[in-house]
Short mmCIF file of N, CA, C and O in Angstrom, two decimals:
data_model
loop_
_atom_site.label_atom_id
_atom_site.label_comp_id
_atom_site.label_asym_id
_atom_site.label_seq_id
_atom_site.Cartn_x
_atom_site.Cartn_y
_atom_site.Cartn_z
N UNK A 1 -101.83 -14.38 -11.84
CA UNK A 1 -102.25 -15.70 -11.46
C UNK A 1 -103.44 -16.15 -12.29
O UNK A 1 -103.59 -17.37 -12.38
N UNK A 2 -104.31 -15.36 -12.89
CA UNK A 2 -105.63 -15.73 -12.98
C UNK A 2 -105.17 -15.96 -14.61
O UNK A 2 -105.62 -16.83 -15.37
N UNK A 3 -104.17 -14.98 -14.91
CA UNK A 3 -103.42 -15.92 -16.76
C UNK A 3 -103.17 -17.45 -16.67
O UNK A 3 -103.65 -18.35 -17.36
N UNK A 4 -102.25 -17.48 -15.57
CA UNK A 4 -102.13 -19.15 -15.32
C UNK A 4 -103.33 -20.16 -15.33
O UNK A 4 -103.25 -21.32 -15.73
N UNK A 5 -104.36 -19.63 -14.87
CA UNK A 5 -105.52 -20.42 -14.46
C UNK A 5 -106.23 -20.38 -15.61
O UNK A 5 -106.62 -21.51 -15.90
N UNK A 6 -106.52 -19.65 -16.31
CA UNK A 6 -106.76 -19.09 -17.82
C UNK A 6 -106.23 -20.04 -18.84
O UNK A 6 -106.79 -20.86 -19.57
N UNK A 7 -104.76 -19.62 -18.63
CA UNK A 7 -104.08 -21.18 -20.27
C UNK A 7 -104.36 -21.99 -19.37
O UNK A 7 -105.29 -22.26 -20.13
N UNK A 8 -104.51 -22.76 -18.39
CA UNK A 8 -104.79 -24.24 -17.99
C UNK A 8 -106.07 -24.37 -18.09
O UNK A 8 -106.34 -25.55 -18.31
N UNK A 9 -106.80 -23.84 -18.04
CA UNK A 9 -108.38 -23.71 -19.05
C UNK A 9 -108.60 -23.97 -20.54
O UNK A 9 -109.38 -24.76 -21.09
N UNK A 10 -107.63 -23.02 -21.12
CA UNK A 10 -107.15 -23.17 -22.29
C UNK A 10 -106.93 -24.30 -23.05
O UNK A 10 -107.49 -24.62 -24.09
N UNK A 11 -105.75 -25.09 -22.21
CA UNK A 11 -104.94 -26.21 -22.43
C UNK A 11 -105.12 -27.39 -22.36
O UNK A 11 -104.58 -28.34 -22.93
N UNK A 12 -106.30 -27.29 -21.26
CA UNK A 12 -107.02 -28.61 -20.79
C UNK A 12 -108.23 -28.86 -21.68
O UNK A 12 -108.63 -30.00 -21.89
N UNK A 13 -108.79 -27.80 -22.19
CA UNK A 13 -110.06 -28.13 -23.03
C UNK A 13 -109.12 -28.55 -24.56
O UNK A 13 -109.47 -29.63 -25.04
N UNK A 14 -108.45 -28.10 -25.02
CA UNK A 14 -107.85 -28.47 -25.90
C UNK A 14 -107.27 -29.45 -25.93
O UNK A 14 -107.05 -29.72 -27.11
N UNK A 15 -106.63 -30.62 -24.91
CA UNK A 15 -105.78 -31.49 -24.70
C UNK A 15 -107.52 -32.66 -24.03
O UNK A 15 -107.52 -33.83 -23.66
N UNK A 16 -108.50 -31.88 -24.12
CA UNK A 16 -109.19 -33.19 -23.32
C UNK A 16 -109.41 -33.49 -22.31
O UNK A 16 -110.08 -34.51 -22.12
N UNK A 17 -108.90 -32.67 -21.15
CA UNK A 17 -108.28 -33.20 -19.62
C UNK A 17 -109.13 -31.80 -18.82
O UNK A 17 -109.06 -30.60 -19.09
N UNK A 18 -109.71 -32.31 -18.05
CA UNK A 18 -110.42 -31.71 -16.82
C UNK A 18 -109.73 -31.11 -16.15
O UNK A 18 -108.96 -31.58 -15.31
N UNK A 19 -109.97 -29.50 -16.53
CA UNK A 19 -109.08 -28.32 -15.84
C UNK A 19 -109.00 -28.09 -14.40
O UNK A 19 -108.07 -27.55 -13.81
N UNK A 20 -110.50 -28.73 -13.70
CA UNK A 20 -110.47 -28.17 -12.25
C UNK A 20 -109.39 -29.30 -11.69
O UNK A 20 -108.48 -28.98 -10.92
N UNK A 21 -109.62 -30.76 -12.18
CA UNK A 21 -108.55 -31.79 -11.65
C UNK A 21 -107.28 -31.01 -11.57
O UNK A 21 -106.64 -30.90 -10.52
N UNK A 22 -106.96 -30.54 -12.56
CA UNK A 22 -105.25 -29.97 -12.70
C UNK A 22 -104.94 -28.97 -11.81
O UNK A 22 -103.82 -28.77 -11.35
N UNK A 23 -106.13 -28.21 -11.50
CA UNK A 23 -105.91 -27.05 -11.05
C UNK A 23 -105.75 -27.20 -9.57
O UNK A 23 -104.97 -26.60 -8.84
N UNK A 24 -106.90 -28.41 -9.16
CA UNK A 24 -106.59 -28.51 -7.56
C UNK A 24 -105.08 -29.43 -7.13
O UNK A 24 -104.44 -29.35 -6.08
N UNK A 25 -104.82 -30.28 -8.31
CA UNK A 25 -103.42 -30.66 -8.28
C UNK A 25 -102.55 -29.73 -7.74
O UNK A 25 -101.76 -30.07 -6.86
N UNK A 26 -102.59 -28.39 -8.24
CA UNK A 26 -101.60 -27.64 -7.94
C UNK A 26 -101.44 -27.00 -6.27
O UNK A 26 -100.52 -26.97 -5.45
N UNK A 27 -103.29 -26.38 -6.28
CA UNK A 27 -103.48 -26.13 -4.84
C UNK A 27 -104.89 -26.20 -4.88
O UNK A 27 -105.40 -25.65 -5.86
N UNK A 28 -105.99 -26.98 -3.73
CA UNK A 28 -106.99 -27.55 -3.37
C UNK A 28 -107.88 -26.23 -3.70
O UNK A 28 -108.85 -26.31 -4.47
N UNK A 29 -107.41 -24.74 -2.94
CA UNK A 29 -108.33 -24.24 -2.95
C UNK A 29 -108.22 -23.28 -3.76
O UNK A 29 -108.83 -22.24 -3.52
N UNK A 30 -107.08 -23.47 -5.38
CA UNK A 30 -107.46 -22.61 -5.92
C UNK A 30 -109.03 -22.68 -6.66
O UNK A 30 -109.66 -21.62 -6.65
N UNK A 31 -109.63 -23.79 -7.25
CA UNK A 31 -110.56 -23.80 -8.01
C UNK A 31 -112.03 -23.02 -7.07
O UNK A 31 -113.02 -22.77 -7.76
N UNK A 32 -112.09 -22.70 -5.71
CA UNK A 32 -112.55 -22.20 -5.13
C UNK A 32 -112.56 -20.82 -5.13
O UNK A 32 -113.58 -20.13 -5.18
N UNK A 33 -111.23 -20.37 -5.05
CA UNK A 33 -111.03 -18.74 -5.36
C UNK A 33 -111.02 -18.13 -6.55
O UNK A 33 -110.57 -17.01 -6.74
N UNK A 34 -111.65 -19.05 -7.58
CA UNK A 34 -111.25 -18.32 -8.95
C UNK A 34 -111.89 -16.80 -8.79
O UNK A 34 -112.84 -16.67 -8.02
N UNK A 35 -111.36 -15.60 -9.53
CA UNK A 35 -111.93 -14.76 -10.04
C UNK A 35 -111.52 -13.80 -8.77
O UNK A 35 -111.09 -12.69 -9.07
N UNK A 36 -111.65 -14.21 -7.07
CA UNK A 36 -111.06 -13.68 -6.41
C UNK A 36 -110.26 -12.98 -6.04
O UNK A 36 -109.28 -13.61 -6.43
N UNK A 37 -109.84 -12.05 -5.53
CA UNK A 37 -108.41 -11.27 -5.15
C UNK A 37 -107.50 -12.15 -4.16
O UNK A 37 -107.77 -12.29 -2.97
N UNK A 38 -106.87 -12.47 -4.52
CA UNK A 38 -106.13 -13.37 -3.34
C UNK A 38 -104.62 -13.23 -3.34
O UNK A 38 -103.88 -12.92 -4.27
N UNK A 39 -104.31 -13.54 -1.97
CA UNK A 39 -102.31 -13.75 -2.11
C UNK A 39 -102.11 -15.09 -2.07
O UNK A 39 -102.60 -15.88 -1.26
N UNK A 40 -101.27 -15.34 -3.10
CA UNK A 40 -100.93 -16.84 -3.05
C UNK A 40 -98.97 -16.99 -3.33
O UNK A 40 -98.23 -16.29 -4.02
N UNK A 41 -98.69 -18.20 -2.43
CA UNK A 41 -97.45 -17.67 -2.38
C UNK A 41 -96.09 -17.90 -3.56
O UNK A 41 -96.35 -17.46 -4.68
N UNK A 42 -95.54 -18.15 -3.50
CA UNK A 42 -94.48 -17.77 -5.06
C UNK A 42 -94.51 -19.58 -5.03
O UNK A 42 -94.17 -19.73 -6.20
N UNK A 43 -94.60 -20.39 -4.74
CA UNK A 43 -94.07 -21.92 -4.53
C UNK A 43 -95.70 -22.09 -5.22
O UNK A 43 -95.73 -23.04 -6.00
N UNK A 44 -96.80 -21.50 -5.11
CA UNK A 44 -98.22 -22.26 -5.77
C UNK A 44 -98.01 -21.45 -7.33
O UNK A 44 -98.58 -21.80 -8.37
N UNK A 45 -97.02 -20.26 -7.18
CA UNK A 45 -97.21 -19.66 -8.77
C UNK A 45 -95.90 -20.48 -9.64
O UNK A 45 -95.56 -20.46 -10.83
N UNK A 46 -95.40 -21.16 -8.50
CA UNK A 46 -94.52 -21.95 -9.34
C UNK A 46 -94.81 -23.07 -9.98
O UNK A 46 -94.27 -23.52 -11.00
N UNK A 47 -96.04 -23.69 -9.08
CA UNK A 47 -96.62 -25.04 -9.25
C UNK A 47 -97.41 -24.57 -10.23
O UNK A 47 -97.46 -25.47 -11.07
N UNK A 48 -98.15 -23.50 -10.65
CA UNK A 48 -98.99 -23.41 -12.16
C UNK A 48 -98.01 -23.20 -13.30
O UNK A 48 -97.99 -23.85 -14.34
N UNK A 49 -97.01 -21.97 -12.89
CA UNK A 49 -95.87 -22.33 -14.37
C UNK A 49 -95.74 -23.38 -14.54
O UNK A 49 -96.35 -23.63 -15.58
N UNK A 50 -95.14 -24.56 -14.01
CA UNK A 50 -94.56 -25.81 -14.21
C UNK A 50 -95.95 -26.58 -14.57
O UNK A 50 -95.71 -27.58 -15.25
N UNK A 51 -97.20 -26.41 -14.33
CA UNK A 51 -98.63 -26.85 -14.72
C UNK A 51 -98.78 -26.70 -16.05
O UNK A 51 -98.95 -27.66 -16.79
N UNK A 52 -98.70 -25.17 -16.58
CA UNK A 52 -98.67 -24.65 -17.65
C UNK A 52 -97.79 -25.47 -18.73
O UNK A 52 -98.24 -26.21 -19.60
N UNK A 53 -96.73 -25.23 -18.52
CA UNK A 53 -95.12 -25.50 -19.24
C UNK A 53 -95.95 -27.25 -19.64
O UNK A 53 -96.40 -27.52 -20.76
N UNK A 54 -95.98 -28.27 -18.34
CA UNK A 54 -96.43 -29.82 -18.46
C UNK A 54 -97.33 -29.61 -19.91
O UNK A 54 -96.88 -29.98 -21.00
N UNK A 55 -98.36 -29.09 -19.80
CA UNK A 55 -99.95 -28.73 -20.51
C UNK A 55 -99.22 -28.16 -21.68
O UNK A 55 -99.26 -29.05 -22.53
N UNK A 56 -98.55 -27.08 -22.16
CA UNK A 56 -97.68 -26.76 -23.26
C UNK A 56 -97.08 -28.27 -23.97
O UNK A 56 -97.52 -28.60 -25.07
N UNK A 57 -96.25 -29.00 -23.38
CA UNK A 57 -95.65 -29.83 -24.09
C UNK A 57 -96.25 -31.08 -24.37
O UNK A 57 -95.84 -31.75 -25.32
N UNK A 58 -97.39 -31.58 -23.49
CA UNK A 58 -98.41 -32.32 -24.01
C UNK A 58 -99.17 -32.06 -25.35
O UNK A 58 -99.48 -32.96 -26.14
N UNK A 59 -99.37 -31.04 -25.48
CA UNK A 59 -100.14 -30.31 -26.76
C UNK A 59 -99.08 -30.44 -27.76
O UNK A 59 -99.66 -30.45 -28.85
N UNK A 60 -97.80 -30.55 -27.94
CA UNK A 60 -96.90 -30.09 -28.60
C UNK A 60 -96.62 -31.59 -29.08
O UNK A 60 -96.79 -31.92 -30.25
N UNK A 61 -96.09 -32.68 -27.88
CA UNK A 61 -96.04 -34.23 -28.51
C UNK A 61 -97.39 -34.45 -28.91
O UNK A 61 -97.15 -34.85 -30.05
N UNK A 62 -98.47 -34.47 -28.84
CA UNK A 62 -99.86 -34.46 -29.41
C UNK A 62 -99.39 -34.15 -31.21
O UNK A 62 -99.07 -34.88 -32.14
N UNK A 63 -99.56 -32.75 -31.05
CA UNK A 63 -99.38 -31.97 -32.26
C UNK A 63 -98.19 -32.62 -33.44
O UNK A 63 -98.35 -32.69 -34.66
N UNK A 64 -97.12 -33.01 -32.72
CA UNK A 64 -96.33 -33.63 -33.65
C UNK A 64 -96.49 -35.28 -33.82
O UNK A 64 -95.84 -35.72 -34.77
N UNK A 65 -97.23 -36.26 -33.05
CA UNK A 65 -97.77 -37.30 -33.38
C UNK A 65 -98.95 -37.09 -34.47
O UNK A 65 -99.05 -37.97 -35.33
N UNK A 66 -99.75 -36.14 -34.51
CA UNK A 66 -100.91 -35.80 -35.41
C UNK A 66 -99.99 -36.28 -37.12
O UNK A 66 -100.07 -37.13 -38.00
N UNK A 67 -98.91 -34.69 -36.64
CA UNK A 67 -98.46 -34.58 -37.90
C UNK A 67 -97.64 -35.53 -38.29
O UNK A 67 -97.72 -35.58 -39.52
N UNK A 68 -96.55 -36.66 -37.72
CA UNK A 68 -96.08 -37.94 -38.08
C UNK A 68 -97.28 -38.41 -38.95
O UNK A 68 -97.30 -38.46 -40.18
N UNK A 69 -98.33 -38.76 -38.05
CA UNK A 69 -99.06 -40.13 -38.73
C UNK A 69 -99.79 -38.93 -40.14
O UNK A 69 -100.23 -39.55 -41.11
N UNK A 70 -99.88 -37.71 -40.20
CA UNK A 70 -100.83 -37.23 -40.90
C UNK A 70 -99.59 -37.31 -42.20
O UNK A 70 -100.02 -37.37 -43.35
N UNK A 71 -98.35 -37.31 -42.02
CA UNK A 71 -97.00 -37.76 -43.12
C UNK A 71 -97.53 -38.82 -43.76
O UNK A 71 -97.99 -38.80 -44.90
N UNK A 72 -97.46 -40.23 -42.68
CA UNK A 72 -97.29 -41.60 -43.01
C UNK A 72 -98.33 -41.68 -43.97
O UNK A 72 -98.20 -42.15 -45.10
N UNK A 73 -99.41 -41.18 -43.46
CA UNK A 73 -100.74 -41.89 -44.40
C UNK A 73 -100.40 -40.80 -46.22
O UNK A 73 -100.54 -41.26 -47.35
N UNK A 74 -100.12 -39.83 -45.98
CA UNK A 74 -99.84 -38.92 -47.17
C UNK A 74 -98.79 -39.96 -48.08
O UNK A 74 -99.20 -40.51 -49.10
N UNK A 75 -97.61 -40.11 -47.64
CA UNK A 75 -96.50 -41.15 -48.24
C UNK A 75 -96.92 -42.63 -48.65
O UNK A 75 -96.45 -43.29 -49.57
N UNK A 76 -98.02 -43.02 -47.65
CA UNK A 76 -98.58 -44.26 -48.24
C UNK A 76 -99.46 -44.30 -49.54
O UNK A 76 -99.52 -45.09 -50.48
N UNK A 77 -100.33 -42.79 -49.13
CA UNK A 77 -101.08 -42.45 -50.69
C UNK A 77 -100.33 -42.81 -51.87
O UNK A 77 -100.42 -43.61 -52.80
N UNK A 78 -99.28 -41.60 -51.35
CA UNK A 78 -98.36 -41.73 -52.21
C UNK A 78 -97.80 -43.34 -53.23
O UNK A 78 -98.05 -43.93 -54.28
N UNK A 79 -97.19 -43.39 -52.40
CA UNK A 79 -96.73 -44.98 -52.68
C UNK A 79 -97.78 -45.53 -53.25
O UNK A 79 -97.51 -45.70 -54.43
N UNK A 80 -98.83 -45.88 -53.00
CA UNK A 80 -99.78 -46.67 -53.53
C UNK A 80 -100.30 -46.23 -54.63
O UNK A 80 -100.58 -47.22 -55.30
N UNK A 81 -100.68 -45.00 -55.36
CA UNK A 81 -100.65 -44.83 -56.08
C UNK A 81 -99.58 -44.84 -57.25
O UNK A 81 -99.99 -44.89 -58.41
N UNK A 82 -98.02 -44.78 -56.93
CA UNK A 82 -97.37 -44.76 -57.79
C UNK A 82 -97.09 -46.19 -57.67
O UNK A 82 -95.91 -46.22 -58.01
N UNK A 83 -97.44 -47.49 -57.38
CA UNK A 83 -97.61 -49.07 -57.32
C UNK A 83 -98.93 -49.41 -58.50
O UNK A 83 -98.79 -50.12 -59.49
N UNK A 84 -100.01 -48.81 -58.14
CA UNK A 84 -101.02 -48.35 -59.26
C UNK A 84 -100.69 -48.07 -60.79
O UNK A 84 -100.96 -48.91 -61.64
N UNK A 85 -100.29 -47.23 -61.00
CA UNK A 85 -100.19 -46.35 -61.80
C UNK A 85 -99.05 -47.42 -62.90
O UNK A 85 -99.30 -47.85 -64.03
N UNK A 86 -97.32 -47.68 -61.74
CA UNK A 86 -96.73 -48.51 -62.33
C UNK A 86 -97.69 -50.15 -63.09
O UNK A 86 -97.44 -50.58 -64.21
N UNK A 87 -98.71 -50.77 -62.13
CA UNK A 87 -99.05 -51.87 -62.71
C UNK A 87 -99.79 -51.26 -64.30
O UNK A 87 -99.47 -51.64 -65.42
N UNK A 88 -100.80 -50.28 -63.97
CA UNK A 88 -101.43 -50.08 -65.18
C UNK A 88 -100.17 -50.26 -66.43
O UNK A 88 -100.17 -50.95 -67.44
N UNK A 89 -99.31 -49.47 -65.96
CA UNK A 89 -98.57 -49.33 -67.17
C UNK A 89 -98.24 -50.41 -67.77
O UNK A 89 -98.42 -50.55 -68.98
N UNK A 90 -97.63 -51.47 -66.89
CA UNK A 90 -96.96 -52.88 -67.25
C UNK A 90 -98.11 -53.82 -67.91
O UNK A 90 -97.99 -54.77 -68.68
N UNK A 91 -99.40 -53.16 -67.27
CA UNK A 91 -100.48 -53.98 -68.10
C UNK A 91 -100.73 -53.73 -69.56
O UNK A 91 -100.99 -54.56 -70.43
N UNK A 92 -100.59 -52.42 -69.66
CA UNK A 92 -100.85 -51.87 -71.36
C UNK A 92 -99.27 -52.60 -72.53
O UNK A 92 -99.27 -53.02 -73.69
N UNK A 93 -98.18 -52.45 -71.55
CA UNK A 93 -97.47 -53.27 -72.23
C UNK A 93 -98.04 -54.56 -72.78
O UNK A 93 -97.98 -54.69 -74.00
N UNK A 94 -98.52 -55.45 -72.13
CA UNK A 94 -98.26 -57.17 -72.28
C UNK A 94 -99.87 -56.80 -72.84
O UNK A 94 -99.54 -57.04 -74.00
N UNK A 95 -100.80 -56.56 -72.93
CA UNK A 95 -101.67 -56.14 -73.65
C UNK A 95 -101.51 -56.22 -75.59
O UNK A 95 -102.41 -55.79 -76.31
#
């Protein structure tokens, strides 16, 4: 349990998002028992997998929006320089 509580620590500082919010989402008094020995029942260890898994694929559409736009602007370099490069040329012609 305390892995679960761990990557949603993890996941939330990395994604931006306030871990204890998420965590009491799941159950009120886990952020109370951290570190604790406790029994908690299979339906709250289900609600952190499925916490986890949410927090996984947020990071993941994140991660691949980064890398879209981190394409676009590369291809626009691109492009713009070879728009560049073509005018110079057409200029040394008529020159």
């Amino acid at each position: 349990m305390d892995i679960y509580i761990d990557t949603i620590h993890d996941l939330s500082s990395t994604l931006g998002m306030e871990s204890s919010m998420i965590i009491t989402k799941v159950h009120p008094t886990l952020n109370e028992l951290c570190g604790i020995s406790k029994n908690i029942s299979d339906s709250i260890l289900d609600k952190l997998n499925s916490t986890v898994e949410s927090l996984k694929e947020e990071k993941q559409k994140r991660l691949e929006k980064v890398n879209f736009s981190f394409s676009v602007v590369v291809l626009s370099s691109l492009q713009n320089s070879m728009t560049e490069s073509s005018i110079s040329s057409t200029e040394k012609i008529h020159i």
